[in-house]
Short mmCIF file of C-alpha atoms and ligand atoms in Angstrom, two decimals:
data_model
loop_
_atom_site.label_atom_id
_atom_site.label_comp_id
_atom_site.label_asym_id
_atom_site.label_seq_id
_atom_site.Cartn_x
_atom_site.Cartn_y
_atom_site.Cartn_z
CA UNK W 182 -26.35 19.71 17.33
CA UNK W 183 -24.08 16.99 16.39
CA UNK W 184 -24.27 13.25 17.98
CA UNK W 185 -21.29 11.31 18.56
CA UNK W 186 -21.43 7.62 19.95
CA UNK W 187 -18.61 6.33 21.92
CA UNK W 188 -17.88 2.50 22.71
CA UNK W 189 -15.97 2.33 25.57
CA UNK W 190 -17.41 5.31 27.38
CA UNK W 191 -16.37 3.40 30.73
CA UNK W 192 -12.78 3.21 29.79
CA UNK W 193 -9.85 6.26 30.42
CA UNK W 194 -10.15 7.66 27.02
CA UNK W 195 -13.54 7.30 26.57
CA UNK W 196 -14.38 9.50 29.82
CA UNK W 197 -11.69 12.28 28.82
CA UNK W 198 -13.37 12.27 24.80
CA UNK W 199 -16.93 12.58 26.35
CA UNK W 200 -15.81 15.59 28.27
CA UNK W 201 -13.79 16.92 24.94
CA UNK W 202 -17.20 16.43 22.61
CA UNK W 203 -19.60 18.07 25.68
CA UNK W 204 -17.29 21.19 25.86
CA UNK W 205 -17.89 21.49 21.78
CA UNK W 206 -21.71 21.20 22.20
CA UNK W 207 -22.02 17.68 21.04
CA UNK W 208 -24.63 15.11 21.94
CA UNK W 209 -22.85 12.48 23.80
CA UNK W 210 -24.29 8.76 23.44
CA UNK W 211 -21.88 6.29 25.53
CA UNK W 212 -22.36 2.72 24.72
CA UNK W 213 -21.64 0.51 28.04
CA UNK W 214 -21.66 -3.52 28.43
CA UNK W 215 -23.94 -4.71 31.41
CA UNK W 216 -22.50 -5.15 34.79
CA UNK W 217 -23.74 -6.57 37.93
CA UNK W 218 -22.01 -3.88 39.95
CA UNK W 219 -21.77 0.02 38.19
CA UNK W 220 -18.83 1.45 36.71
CA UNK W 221 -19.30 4.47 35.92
CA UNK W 222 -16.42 5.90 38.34
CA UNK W 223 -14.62 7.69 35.30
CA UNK W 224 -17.44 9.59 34.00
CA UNK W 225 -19.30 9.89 37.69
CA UNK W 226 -19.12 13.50 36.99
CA UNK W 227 -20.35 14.51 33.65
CA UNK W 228 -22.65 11.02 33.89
CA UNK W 229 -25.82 13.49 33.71
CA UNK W 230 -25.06 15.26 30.81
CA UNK W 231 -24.41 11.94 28.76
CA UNK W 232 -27.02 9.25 27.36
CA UNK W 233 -25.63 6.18 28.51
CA UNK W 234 -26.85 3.34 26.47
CA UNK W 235 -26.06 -0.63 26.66
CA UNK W 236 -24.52 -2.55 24.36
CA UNK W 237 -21.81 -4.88 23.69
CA UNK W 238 -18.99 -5.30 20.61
CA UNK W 239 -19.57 -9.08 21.30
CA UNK W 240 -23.19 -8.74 19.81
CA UNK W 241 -24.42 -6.71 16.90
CA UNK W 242 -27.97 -6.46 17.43
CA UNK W 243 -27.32 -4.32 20.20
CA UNK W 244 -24.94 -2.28 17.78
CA UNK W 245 -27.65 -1.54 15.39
CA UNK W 246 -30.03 -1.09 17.69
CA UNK W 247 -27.80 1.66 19.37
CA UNK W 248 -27.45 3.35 15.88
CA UNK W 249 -30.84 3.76 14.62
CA UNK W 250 -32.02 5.13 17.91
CA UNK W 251 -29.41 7.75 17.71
CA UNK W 252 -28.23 8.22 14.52
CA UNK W 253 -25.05 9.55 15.54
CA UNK W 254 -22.81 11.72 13.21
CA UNK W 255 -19.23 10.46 14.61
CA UNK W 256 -18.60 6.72 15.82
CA UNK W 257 -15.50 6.28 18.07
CA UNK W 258 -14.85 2.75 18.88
CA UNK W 259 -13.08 2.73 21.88
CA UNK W 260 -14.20 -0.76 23.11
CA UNK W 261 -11.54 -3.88 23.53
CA UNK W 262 -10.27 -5.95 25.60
CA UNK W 263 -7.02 -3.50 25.98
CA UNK W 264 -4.65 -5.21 28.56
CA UNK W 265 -1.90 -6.90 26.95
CA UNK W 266 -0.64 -9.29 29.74
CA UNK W 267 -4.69 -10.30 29.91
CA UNK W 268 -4.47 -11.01 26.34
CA UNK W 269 -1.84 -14.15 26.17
CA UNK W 270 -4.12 -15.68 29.19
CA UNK W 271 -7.92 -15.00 26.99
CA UNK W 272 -6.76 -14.65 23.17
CA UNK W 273 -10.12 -15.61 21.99
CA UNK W 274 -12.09 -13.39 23.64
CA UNK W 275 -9.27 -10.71 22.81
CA UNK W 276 -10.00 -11.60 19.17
CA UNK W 277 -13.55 -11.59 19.94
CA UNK W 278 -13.88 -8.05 20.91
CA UNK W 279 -10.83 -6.10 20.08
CA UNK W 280 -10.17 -7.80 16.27
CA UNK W 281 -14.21 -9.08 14.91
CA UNK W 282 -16.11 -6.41 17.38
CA UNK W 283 -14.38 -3.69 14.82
CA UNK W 284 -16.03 -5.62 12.04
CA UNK W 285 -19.27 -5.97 14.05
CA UNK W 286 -19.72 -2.32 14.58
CA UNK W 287 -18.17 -0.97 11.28
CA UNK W 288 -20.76 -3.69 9.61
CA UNK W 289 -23.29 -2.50 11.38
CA UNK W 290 -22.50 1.55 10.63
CA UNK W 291 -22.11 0.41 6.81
CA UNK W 292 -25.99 -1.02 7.29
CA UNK W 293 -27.78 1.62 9.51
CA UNK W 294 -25.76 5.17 9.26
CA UNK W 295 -23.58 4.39 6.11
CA UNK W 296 -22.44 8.47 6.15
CA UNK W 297 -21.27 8.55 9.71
CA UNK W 298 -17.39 9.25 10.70
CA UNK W 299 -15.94 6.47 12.33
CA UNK W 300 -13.21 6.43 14.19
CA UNK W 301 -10.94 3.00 15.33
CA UNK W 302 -8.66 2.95 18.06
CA UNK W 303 -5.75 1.62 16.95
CA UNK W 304 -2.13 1.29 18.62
CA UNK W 305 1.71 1.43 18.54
CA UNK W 306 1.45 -2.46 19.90
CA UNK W 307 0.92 -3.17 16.07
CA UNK W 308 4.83 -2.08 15.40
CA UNK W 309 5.28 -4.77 18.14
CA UNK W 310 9.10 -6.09 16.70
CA UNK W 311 10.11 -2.98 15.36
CA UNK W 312 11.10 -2.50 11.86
CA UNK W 313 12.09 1.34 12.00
CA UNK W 314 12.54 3.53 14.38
CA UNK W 315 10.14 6.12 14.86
CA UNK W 316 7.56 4.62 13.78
CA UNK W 317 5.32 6.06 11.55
CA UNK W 318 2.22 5.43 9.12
CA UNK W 319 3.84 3.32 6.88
CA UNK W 320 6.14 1.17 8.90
CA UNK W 321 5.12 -2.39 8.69
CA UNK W 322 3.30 -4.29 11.55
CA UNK W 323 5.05 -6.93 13.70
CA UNK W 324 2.42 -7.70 16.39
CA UNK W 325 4.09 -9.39 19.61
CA UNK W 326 0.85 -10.16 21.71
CA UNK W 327 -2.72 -11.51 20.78
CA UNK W 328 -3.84 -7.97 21.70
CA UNK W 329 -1.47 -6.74 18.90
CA UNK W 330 -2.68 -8.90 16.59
CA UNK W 331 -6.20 -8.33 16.91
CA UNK W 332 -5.99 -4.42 16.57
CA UNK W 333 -4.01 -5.22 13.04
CA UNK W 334 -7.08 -6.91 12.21
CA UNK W 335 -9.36 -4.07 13.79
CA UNK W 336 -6.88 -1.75 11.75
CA UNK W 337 -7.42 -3.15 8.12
CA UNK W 338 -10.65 -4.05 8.27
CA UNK W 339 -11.05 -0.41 8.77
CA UNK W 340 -9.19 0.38 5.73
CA UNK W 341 -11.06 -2.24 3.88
CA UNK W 342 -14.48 -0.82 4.54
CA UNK W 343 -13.08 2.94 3.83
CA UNK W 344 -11.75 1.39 0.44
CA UNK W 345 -14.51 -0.86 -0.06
CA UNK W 346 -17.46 1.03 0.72
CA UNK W 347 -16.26 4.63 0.41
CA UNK W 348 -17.09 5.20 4.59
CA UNK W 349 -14.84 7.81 6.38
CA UNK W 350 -13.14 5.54 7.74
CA UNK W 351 -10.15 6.65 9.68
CA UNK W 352 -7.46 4.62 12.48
CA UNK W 353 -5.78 6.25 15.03
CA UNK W 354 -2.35 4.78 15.80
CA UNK W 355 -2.31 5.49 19.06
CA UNK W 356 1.36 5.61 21.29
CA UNK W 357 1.06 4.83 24.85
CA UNK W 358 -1.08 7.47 26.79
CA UNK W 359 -1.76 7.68 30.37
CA UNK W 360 -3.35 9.93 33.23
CA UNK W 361 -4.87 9.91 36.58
CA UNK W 362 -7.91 7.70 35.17
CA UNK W 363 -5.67 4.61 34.22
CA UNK W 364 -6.12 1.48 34.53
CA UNK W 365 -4.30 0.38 38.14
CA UNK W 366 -3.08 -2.54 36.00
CA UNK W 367 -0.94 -0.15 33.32
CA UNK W 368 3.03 0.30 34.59
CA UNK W 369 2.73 3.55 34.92
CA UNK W 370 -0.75 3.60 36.99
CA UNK W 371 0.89 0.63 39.07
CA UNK W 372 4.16 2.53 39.70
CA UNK W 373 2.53 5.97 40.26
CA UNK W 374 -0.39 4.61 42.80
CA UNK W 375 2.21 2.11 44.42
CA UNK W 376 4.36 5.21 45.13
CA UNK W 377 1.54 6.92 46.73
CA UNK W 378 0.98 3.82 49.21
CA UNK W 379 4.81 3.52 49.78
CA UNK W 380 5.02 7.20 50.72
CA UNK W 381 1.92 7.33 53.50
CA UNK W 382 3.39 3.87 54.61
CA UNK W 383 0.57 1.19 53.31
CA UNK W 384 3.26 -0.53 51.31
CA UNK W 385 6.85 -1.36 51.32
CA UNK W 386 7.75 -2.61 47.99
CA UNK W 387 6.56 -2.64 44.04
CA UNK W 388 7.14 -6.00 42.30
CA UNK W 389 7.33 -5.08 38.38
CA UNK W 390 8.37 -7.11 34.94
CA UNK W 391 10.37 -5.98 32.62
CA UNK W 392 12.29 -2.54 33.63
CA UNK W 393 14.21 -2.07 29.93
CA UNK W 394 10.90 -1.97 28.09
CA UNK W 395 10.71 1.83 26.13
CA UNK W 396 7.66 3.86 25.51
CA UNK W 397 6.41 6.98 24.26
CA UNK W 398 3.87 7.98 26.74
CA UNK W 399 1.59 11.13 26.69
CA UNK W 400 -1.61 12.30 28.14
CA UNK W 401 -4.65 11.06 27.17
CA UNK W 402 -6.30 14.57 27.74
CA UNK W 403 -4.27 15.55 24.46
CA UNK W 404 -4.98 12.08 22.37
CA UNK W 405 -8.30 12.21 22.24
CA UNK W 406 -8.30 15.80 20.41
CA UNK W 407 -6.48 13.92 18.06
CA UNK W 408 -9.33 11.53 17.54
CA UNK W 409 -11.88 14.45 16.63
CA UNK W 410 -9.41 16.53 14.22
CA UNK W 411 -9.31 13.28 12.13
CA UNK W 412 -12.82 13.04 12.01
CA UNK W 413 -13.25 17.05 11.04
CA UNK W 414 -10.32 16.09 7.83
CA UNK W 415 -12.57 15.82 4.39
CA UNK W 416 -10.94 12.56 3.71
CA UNK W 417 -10.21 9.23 6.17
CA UNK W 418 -7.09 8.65 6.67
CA UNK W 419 -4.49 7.28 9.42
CA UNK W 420 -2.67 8.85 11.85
CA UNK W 421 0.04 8.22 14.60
CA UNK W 422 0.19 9.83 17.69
CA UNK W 423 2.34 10.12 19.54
CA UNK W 424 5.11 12.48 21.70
CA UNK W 425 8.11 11.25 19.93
CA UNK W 426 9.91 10.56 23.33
CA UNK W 427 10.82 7.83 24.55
CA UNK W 428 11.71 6.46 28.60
CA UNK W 429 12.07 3.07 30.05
CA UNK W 430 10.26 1.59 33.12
CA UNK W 431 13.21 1.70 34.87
CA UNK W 432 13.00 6.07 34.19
CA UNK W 433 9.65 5.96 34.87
CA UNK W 434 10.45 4.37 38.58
CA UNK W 435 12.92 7.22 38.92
CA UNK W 436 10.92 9.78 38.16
CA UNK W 437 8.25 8.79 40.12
CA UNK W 438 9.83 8.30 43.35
CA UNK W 439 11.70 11.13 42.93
CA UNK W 440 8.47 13.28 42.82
CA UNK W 441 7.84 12.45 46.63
CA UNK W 442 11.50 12.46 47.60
CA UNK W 443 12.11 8.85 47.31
CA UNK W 444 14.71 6.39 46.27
CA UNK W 445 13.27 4.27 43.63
CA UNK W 446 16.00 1.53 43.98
CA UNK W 447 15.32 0.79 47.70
CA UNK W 448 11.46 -0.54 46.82
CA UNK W 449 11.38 -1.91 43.48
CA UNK W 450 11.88 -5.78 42.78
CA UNK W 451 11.23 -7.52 39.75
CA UNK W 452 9.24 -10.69 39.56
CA UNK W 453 8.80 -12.78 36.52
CA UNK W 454 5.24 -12.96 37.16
CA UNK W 455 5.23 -9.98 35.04
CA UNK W 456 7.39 -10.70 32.34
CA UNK W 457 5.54 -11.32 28.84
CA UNK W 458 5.56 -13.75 26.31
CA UNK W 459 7.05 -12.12 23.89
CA UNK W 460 7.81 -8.08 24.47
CA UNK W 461 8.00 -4.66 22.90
CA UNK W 462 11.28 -3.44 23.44
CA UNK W 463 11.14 0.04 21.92
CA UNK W 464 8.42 2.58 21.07
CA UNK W 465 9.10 5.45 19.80
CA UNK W 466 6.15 7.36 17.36
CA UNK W 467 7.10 10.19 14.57
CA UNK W 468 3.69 12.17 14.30
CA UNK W 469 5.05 14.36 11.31
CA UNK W 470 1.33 13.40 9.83
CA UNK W 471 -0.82 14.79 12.54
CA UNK W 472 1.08 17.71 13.61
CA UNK W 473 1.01 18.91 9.47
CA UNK W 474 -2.59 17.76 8.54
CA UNK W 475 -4.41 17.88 11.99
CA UNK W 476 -2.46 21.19 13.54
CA UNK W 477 -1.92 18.87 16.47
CA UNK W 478 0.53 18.51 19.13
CA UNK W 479 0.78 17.24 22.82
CA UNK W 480 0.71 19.94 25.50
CA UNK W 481 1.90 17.60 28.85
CA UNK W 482 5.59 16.50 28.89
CA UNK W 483 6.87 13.26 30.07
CA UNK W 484 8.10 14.95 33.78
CA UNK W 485 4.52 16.59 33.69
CA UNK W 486 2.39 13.58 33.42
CA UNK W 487 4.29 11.45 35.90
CA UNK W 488 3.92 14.06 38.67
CA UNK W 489 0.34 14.92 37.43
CA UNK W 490 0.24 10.94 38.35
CA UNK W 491 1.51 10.63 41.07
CA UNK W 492 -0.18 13.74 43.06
CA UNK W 493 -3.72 12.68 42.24
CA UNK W 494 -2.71 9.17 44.13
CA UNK W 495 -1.36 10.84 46.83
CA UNK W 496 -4.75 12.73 46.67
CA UNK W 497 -6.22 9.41 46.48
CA UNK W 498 -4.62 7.29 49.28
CA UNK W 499 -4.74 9.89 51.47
CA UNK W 500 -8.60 10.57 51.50
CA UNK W 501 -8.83 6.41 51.53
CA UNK W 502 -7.01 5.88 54.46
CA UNK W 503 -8.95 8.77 56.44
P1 NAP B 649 -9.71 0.91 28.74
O1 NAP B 649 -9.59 1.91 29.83
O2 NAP B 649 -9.30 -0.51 28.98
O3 NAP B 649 -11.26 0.92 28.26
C1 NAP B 649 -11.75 -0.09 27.43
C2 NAP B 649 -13.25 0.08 27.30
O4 NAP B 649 -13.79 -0.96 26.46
C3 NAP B 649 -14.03 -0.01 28.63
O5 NAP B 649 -15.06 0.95 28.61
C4 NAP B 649 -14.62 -1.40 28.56
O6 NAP B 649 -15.78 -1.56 29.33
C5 NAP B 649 -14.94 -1.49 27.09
N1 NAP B 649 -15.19 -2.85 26.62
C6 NAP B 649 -14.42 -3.95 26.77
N2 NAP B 649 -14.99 -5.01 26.18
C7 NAP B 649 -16.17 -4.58 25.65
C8 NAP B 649 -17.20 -5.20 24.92
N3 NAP B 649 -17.18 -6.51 24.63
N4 NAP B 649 -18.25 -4.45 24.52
C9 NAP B 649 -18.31 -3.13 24.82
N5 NAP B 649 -17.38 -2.49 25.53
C10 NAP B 649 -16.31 -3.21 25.92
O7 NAP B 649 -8.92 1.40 27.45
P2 NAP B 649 -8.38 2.88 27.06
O8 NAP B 649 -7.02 3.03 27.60
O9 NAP B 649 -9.44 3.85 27.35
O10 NAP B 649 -8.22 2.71 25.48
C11 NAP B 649 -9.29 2.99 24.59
C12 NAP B 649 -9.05 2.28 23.28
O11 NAP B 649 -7.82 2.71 22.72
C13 NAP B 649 -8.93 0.76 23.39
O12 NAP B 649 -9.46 0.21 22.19
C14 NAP B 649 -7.43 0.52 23.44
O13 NAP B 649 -7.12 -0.78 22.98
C15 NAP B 649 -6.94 1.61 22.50
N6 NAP B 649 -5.61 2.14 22.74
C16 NAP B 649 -5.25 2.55 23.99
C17 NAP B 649 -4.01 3.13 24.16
C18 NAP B 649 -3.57 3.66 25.52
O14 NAP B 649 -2.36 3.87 25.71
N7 NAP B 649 -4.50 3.92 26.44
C19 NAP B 649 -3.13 3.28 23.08
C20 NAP B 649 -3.55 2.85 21.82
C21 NAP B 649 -4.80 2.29 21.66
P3 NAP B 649 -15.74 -2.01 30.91
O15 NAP B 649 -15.49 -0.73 31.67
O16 NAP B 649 -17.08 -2.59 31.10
O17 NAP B 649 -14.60 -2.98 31.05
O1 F7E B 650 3.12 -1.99 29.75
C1 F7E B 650 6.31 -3.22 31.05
C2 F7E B 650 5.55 -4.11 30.08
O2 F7E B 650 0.82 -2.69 30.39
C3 F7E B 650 4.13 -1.11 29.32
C4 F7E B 650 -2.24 -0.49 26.47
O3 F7E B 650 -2.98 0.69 26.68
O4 F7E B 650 -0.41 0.74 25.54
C5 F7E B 650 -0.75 -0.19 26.55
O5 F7E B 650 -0.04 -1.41 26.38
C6 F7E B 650 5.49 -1.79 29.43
C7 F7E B 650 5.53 -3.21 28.86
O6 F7E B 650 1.19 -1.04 28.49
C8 F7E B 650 5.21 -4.19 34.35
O7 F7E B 650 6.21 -5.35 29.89
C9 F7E B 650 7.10 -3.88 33.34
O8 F7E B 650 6.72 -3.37 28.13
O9 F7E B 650 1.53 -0.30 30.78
P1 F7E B 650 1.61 -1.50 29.94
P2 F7E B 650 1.40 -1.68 27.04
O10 F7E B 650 1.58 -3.14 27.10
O11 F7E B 650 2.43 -0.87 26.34
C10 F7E B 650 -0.65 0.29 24.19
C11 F7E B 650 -0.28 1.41 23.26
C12 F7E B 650 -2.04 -0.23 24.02
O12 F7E B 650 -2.60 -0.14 22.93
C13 F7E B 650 -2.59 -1.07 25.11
O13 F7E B 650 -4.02 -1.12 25.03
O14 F7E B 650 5.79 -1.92 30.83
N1 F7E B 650 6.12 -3.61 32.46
N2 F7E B 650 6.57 -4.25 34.51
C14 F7E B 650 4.93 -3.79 33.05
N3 F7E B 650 3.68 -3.62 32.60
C15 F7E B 650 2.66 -3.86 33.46
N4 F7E B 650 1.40 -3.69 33.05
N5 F7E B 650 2.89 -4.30 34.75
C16 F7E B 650 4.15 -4.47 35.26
O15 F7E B 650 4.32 -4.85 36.40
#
């Protein structure tokens, strides 16, 4: 039986991998950071079949420690500090865990379980200004947030220690991807549970930032088979993924709405509160690489995922205001 360890195991993707690498017979080690309250909500129901484990990207002893008690096959670093507006208000602690925690745990991999797969989570935000549109493998990086400039660091040091060290190294450039176990503070969790409370009347408006901005959003069901398939390849490599689609926020409001019979236009207001910085305009991701090599492809279209969205909120307001 194989082991994988997974960093992040709290977090959206790292509850829908855990479920992914249990249904292939895998040995699931989840690597959580103390909390004074539990929150395990995401993996609630498959939390007895994992070893949960603590541990933090912030300190390396507890890295190592984590490795030599498992000795885990496959490392998936999931862990960071992953909310962009957050990271212009804490870029240190951004850098902290999302840029040096990659070096702390790749380090500490190199030192304890030097023949392990490891896997880095690495994201579209790293186009930031775009030079080309798609985006693919080799366009270059223009990072327009702390967060975005961290995971370019998280990104090479990656390469470095794959061409340094030989490790099978390999970094997932990740597009936007989304589902029922997002983050409430993500647009498209914040316009999809906002349009549950609007429709069973807790809420009268949605106050959003910037309604141009473009992504390429999938389902994170079908992104973290992505993950795995690069770590099966006989070489490391890099790979975006994405659905090679993009909407704005503005669609995404449509949409939405429109999936409980609504007019978007009568409840949304925008409020500077939530304007960036600096912003990505445009995301679009060409995954020519991953569909070829991997054999992969998403299965859940744009329409799909927004109702898939918005019906598990309506699930979820209504049982919370029974
Ligand atoms: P998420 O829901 O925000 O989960 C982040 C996870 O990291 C949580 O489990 C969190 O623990 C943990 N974490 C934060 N700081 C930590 C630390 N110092 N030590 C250990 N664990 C720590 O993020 P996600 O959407 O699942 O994304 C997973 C990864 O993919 C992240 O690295 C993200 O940056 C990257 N990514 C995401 C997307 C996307 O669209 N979702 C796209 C590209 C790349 P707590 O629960 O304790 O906070
Ligand atoms: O914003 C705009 C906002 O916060 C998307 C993370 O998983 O994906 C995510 O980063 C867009 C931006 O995601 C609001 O300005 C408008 O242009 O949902 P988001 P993100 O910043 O793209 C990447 C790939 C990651 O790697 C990250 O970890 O929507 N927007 N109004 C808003 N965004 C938010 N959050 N809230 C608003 O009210």
């Amino acid at each position: 039986m194989k082991t994988a360890l997974i960093t992040g195991i709290t977090g959206q993707d790292g509850s829908y991998l855990a479920e992914y690498l249990l249904s292939l017979g895998y040995r699931v080690v989840g690597m959580h950071r103390r909390s004074s309250t539990l929150n395990f909500e995401r993996i609630a129901h498959i939390q007895d079949d994992l070893v949960l484990e603590p541990g933090d990207l912030l300190d390396e002893a507890s890295l190592i420690a984590v490795l030599r008690r498992y000795e885990p096959d496959e490392v998936y670093n999931l862990a960071a500090q992953s909310f962009v507006q957050t990271s212009f208000g804490q870029p240190v602690l951004t850098g902290e865990t999302t840029a040096l925690g990659v070096t702390r745990l790749l380090d500490a991999v190199r030192t304890v379980r030097p023949d392990a797969r490891f896997y880095q989570a690495s994201t579209s935000e790293m186009f930031g200004k775009v030079a080309e549109t798609p985006q693919r493998e080799t366009t270059p990086f223009h990072p327009r947030s702390p967060y975005g400039v961290a995971k370019v660091y998280g990104h090479w040091i990656t390469v470095n220690y794959r061409e340094s060290y030989g490790m099978h190294a390999s970094s997932g450039i990740l597009f936007n991807h989304e589902s029922p176990r997002r983050g409430l503070e993500f647009v498209t969790r914040k316009v999809t549970f906002h349009v549950a409370r609007i429709a069973h009347g807790l809420a009268h408006e949605l106050r959003l930032g910037n309604l141009d901005a473009q992504r390429d959003w999938g389902f994170a069901g079908d992104y973290v088979r992505a993950m795995w398939l690069m770590l099966q390849q006989p070489a490391a490599d890099d790979y975006v993924v994405a659905t090679g689609e993009t909407h704005s926020v503005r669609e995404l409001c449509e949409r939405a709405f429109a999936v409980v019979g609504l007019d978007w236009e009568r409840y949304v207001r925008v409020d500077e509160r939530f304007m960036r910085p600096a912003e990505v305009d445009l995301l679009v991701g060409d995954a020519t690489r991953a569909r070829r090599r991997l054999g992969w492809s998403p299965s859940v279209t744009f329409d799909e995922l927004v109702s898939m969205m918005v019906e598990a909120d309506m699930d979820l307001v209504a049982r919370q205001v029974k």
